[in-house]
Amino acid sequence: MELLVASAIGILTAGGLYLLLRLRTFPVILGISLLTYAVNVFLFASGRLTTAAPPILRDDISLYADPLPQALVLTAIVISFGMTAVVVMIGLGAFLGSDDDHVDDQPAPDEDKAEGTS
């Protein structure tokens, strides 16, 4: 079970980093989302991977699930949703303002020639 979760975290991180290094807006947003999911799974796995274990410790229970990582993941999901919505709106505004969705801010070749002649 731990190997499967660790592999999933690694694959999500690798895919997120690959997409984050692309030069278009939409793959960068997807990469940030994948990295967020990888962090969420990592936080959730840090609370001990158990099945059918109660999150509350009582006298007669020796195996329990830690509720703190579950609360952290729930909070992180809400924050990542808001962050993704803001980044999508910023990317959409940049696309509509310049008719280009490249992330880098390099001038076009025509602008270089026009600036060099003046």
XYZ file of N, CA and C in Angstrom:
354
model
N 0.826 -1.200 0.000
C 0.000 0.000 0.000
C 0.869 1.263 0.000
N 1.924 1.247 0.843
C 2.789 2.420 0.913
C 3.527 2.656 -0.399
N 3.942 1.561 -1.062
C 4.644 1.690 -2.339
C 3.722 2.293 -3.405
N 2.460 1.897 -3.404
C 1.495 2.433 -4.360
C 1.268 3.928 -4.142
N 1.113 4.338 -2.891
C 0.880 5.749 -2.587
C 2.135 6.575 -2.895
N 3.310 6.044 -2.545
C 4.556 6.760 -2.842
C 4.763 6.887 -4.351
N 4.420 5.847 -5.108
C 4.532 5.919 -6.567
C 3.558 6.940 -7.142
N 2.357 6.981 -6.616
C 1.369 7.957 -7.081
C 1.839 9.383 -6.799
N 2.423 9.603 -5.619
C 2.941 10.930 -5.285
C 4.074 11.306 -6.241
N 4.960 10.358 -6.518
C 6.064 10.622 -7.436
C 5.603 10.909 -8.851
N 4.620 10.155 -9.327
C 4.096 10.370 -10.690
C 3.380 11.713 -10.785
N 2.584 12.057 -9.770
C 1.906 13.360 -9.770
C 2.920 14.509 -9.735
N 3.970 14.353 -8.943
C 4.994 15.399 -8.860
C 5.737 15.537 -10.178
N 6.134 14.404 -10.779
C 6.858 14.455 -12.053
C 5.997 15.063 -13.157
N 4.736 14.644 -13.235
C 3.825 15.215 -14.235
C 3.576 16.692 -14.001
N 3.433 17.082 -12.740
C 3.225 18.489 -12.417
C 4.420 19.350 -12.768
N 5.624 18.854 -12.475
C 6.827 19.616 -12.820
C 7.005 19.716 -14.331
N 6.717 18.631 -15.045
C 6.822 18.668 -16.506
C 5.872 19.712 -17.090
N 4.636 19.693 -16.640
C 3.665 20.661 -17.163
C 3.972 22.084 -16.706
N 4.554 22.216 -15.530
C 4.885 23.541 -15.019
C 5.985 24.200 -15.843
N 6.848 23.405 -16.465
C 7.940 23.945 -17.267
C 7.553 24.212 -18.718
N 6.320 23.978 -19.086
C 5.849 24.288 -20.439
C 5.711 25.804 -20.583
N 5.613 26.284 -21.809
C 5.554 27.720 -22.037
C 4.167 28.216 -22.414
N 3.161 27.457 -22.100
C 1.785 27.873 -22.360
C 1.049 27.988 -21.030
N 0.002 28.787 -21.005
C -0.696 29.065 -19.757
C -1.451 27.849 -19.231
N -2.204 27.172 -20.080
C -3.043 26.065 -19.610
C -2.233 24.895 -19.043
N -1.145 24.450 -19.696
C -0.338 23.390 -19.068
C 0.301 23.817 -17.751
N 0.656 25.080 -17.606
C 1.218 25.553 -16.341
C 0.166 25.469 -15.237
N -1.056 25.830 -15.549
C -2.141 25.738 -14.562
C -2.394 24.281 -14.183
N -2.389 23.381 -15.174
C -2.554 21.958 -14.868
C -1.390 21.429 -14.038
N -0.178 21.898 -14.312
C 0.989 21.477 -13.538
C 0.897 21.912 -12.089
N 0.448 23.131 -11.862
C 0.261 23.608 -10.490
C -0.798 22.765 -9.788
N -1.855 22.426 -10.495
C -2.910 21.594 -9.904
C -2.388 20.194 -9.562
N -1.593 19.603 -10.456
C -1.035 18.279 -10.167
C -0.091 18.321 -8.974
N 0.715 19.361 -8.872
C 1.591 19.492 -7.708
C 0.779 19.657 -6.422
N -0.324 20.368 -6.514
C -1.202 20.521 -5.351
C -1.784 19.176 -4.935
N -2.213 18.371 -5.921
C -2.735 17.045 -5.602
C -1.655 16.160 -4.979
N -0.417 16.265 -5.478
C 0.675 15.473 -4.911
C 0.919 15.852 -3.449
N 0.897 17.140 -3.154
C 1.083 17.580 -1.770
C -0.078 17.119 -0.895
N -1.297 17.159 -1.428
C -2.453 16.695 -0.658
C -2.357 15.209 -0.330
N -1.962 14.402 -1.303
C -1.814 12.963 -1.049
C -0.690 12.719 -0.052
N 0.401 13.487 -0.151
C 1.505 13.351 0.796
C 1.054 13.698 2.211
N 0.314 14.794 2.348
C -0.195 15.165 3.673
C -1.143 14.106 4.226
N -1.991 13.585 3.359
C -2.942 12.564 3.802
C -2.209 11.288 4.220
N -1.172 10.921 3.477
C -0.419 9.711 3.807
C 0.414 9.883 5.067
N 0.714 11.116 5.439
C 1.506 11.330 6.648
C 0.710 11.025 7.915
N -0.590 10.883 7.804
C -1.435 10.587 8.952
C -1.656 9.114 9.175
N -0.789 8.272 8.667
C -0.840 6.821 8.807
C -1.925 6.237 7.911
N -1.540 5.332 7.052
C -2.482 4.687 6.139
C -3.076 3.457 6.825
N -4.254 3.614 7.343
C -4.956 2.500 7.997
C -6.366 2.413 7.434
N -6.931 1.233 7.523
C -8.316 1.042 7.087
C -9.169 0.705 8.296
N -10.359 1.235 8.316
C -11.353 0.984 9.362
C -10.839 1.354 10.743
N -10.038 2.420 10.812
C -9.541 2.890 12.106
C -10.253 4.193 12.455
N -10.756 4.304 13.669
C -11.465 5.535 14.041
C -10.478 6.693 14.236
N -10.921 7.921 13.954
C -10.037 9.066 14.133
C -9.973 9.587 15.565
N -10.705 8.984 16.474
C -10.744 9.438 17.860
C -10.172 8.344 18.749
N -9.262 8.713 19.618
C -8.613 7.756 20.515
C -9.446 7.586 21.781
N -9.758 6.332 22.073
C -10.472 5.994 23.307
C -9.644 4.970 24.069
N -10.112 4.564 25.228
C -9.355 3.635 26.066
C -9.227 2.252 25.449
N -10.269 1.770 24.775
C -10.255 0.403 24.252
C -9.707 0.293 22.835
N -9.226 1.383 22.251
C -8.732 1.374 20.863
C -7.219 1.613 20.877
N -6.504 0.710 20.201
C -5.052 0.877 20.135
C -4.587 1.413 18.777
N -5.365 1.199 17.717
C -5.013 1.675 16.382
C -6.021 2.735 15.953
N -5.523 3.902 15.630
C -6.418 4.994 15.240
C -5.789 5.791 14.108
N -6.620 6.534 13.401
C -6.160 7.410 12.321
C -5.973 8.814 12.881
N -4.918 9.472 12.451
C -4.637 10.822 12.919
C -5.559 11.803 12.181
N -6.394 12.560 12.878
C -7.327 13.457 12.191
C -6.695 14.762 11.715
N -5.504 15.119 12.215
C -4.894 16.389 11.823
C -4.537 16.448 10.344
N -3.888 15.435 9.749
C -3.626 15.509 8.300
C -4.899 15.559 7.464
N -5.952 14.930 7.937
C -7.219 14.984 7.206
C -7.766 16.411 7.188
N -7.646 17.106 8.304
C -8.091 18.503 8.361
C -7.198 19.383 7.505
N -5.888 19.116 7.505
C -4.970 19.894 6.670
C -5.273 19.709 5.187
N -5.567 18.478 4.779
C -5.878 18.205 3.373
C -7.183 18.885 2.980
N -8.161 18.851 3.830
C -9.426 19.516 3.533
C -9.222 21.016 3.347
N -8.429 21.623 4.208
C -8.113 23.041 4.070
C -7.314 23.303 2.800
N -6.359 22.435 2.490
C -5.530 22.609 1.289
C -6.358 22.484 0.018
N -7.370 21.632 0.025
C -8.237 21.487 -1.152
C -8.992 22.786 -1.410
N -9.508 23.393 -0.367
C -10.246 24.652 -0.513
C -9.317 25.760 -0.997
N -8.125 25.843 -0.423
C -7.171 26.872 -0.828
C -6.723 26.659 -2.270
N -6.471 25.407 -2.662
C -6.019 25.146 -4.032
C -7.126 25.436 -5.050
N -8.365 25.199 -4.679
C -9.470 25.540 -5.581
C -9.530 27.044 -5.813
N -9.412 27.815 -4.756
C -9.418 29.269 -4.892
C -8.220 29.768 -5.678
N -7.034 29.178 -5.411
C -5.829 29.575 -6.130
C -5.943 29.250 -7.619
N -6.489 28.089 -7.944
C -6.654 27.710 -9.341
C -7.623 28.643 -10.048
N -8.698 29.027 -9.373
C -9.656 29.960 -9.977
C -9.007 31.316 -10.252
N -8.184 31.799 -9.329
C -7.519 33.089 -9.527
C -6.514 33.005 -10.668
N -5.735 31.917 -10.723
C -4.725 31.773 -11.774
C -5.388 31.622 -13.143
N -6.503 30.913 -13.211
C -7.221 30.783 -14.484
C -7.716 32.153 -14.952
N -8.236 32.953 -14.048
C -8.712 34.286 -14.441
C -7.556 35.194 -14.866
N -6.405 35.097 -14.196
C -5.239 35.886 -14.598
C -4.754 35.439 -15.975
N -4.695 34.134 -16.187
C -4.278 33.615 -17.490
C -5.242 33.989 -18.594
N -6.532 33.940 -18.310
C -7.533 34.332 -19.298
C -7.430 35.816 -19.619
N -7.211 36.637 -18.607
C -7.034 38.069 -18.844
C -5.788 38.367 -19.664
N -4.703 37.648 -19.389
C -3.478 37.841 -20.170
C -3.667 37.386 -21.609
N -4.399 36.292 -21.809
C -4.652 35.816 -23.167
C -5.519 36.792 -23.950
N -6.574 37.275 -23.317
C -7.463 38.217 -24.007
C -6.788 39.559 -24.251
N -5.823 39.930 -23.408
C -5.138 41.200 -23.574
C -4.065 41.185 -24.642
N -3.466 40.022 -24.892
C -2.350 39.988 -25.843
C -2.551 38.985 -26.972
N -3.643 38.269 -26.989
C -3.925 37.246 -27.997
C -2.821 36.188 -28.075
N -2.179 35.919 -26.957
C -1.112 34.922 -26.905
C -1.124 34.294 -25.516
N -0.921 33.001 -25.433
C -0.941 32.355 -24.131
C 0.431 31.847 -23.703
N 1.487 32.433 -24.232
C 2.832 32.067 -23.798
C 3.111 32.648 -22.421
N 3.811 31.885 -21.604
C 4.127 32.320 -20.256
C 5.326 33.260 -20.256
N 6.314 32.995 -21.129
C 7.503 33.841 -21.164
C 7.168 35.212 -21.736
N 7.976 36.179 -21.406
C 7.693 37.559 -21.805
C 8.753 38.052 -22.781
N 9.021 37.288 -23.828
C 10.001 37.678 -24.813
C 9.312 38.448 -25.935
N 9.936 39.508 -26.404
C 9.308 40.279 -27.486
C 9.339 39.498 -28.798
N 8.394 39.817 -29.655
C 8.328 39.182 -30.966
C 9.484 39.688 -31.829
N 9.913 38.928 -32.857
C 11.019 39.379 -33.718
C 10.739 40.705 -34.426
N 9.500 40.995 -34.767
C 9.167 42.251 -35.439
C 9.406 43.449 -34.505
N 9.153 43.272 -33.209
C 9.380 44.351 -32.255
C 10.862 44.643 -32.079
N 11.712 43.611 -32.151
C 13.163 43.806 -32.034
C 13.684 44.654 -33.181
N 13.227 44.389 -34.396
C 13.688 45.139 -35.558
C 13.205 46.592 -35.493
N 11.968 46.789 -35.024
C 11.422 48.136 -34.944
C 12.147 48.952 -33.886
N 12.520 48.341 -32.766
C 13.210 49.051 -31.700
C 14.663 49.332 -32.070
N 15.285 48.450 -32.848
C 16.679 48.610 -33.224
C 16.899 49.717 -34.237
N 15.905 50.070 -35.038
C 16.056 51.075 -36.081
C 15.880 52.488 -35.558
N 15.238 52.662 -34.415
C 14.982 54.015 -33.925
C 16.082 54.549 -33.057
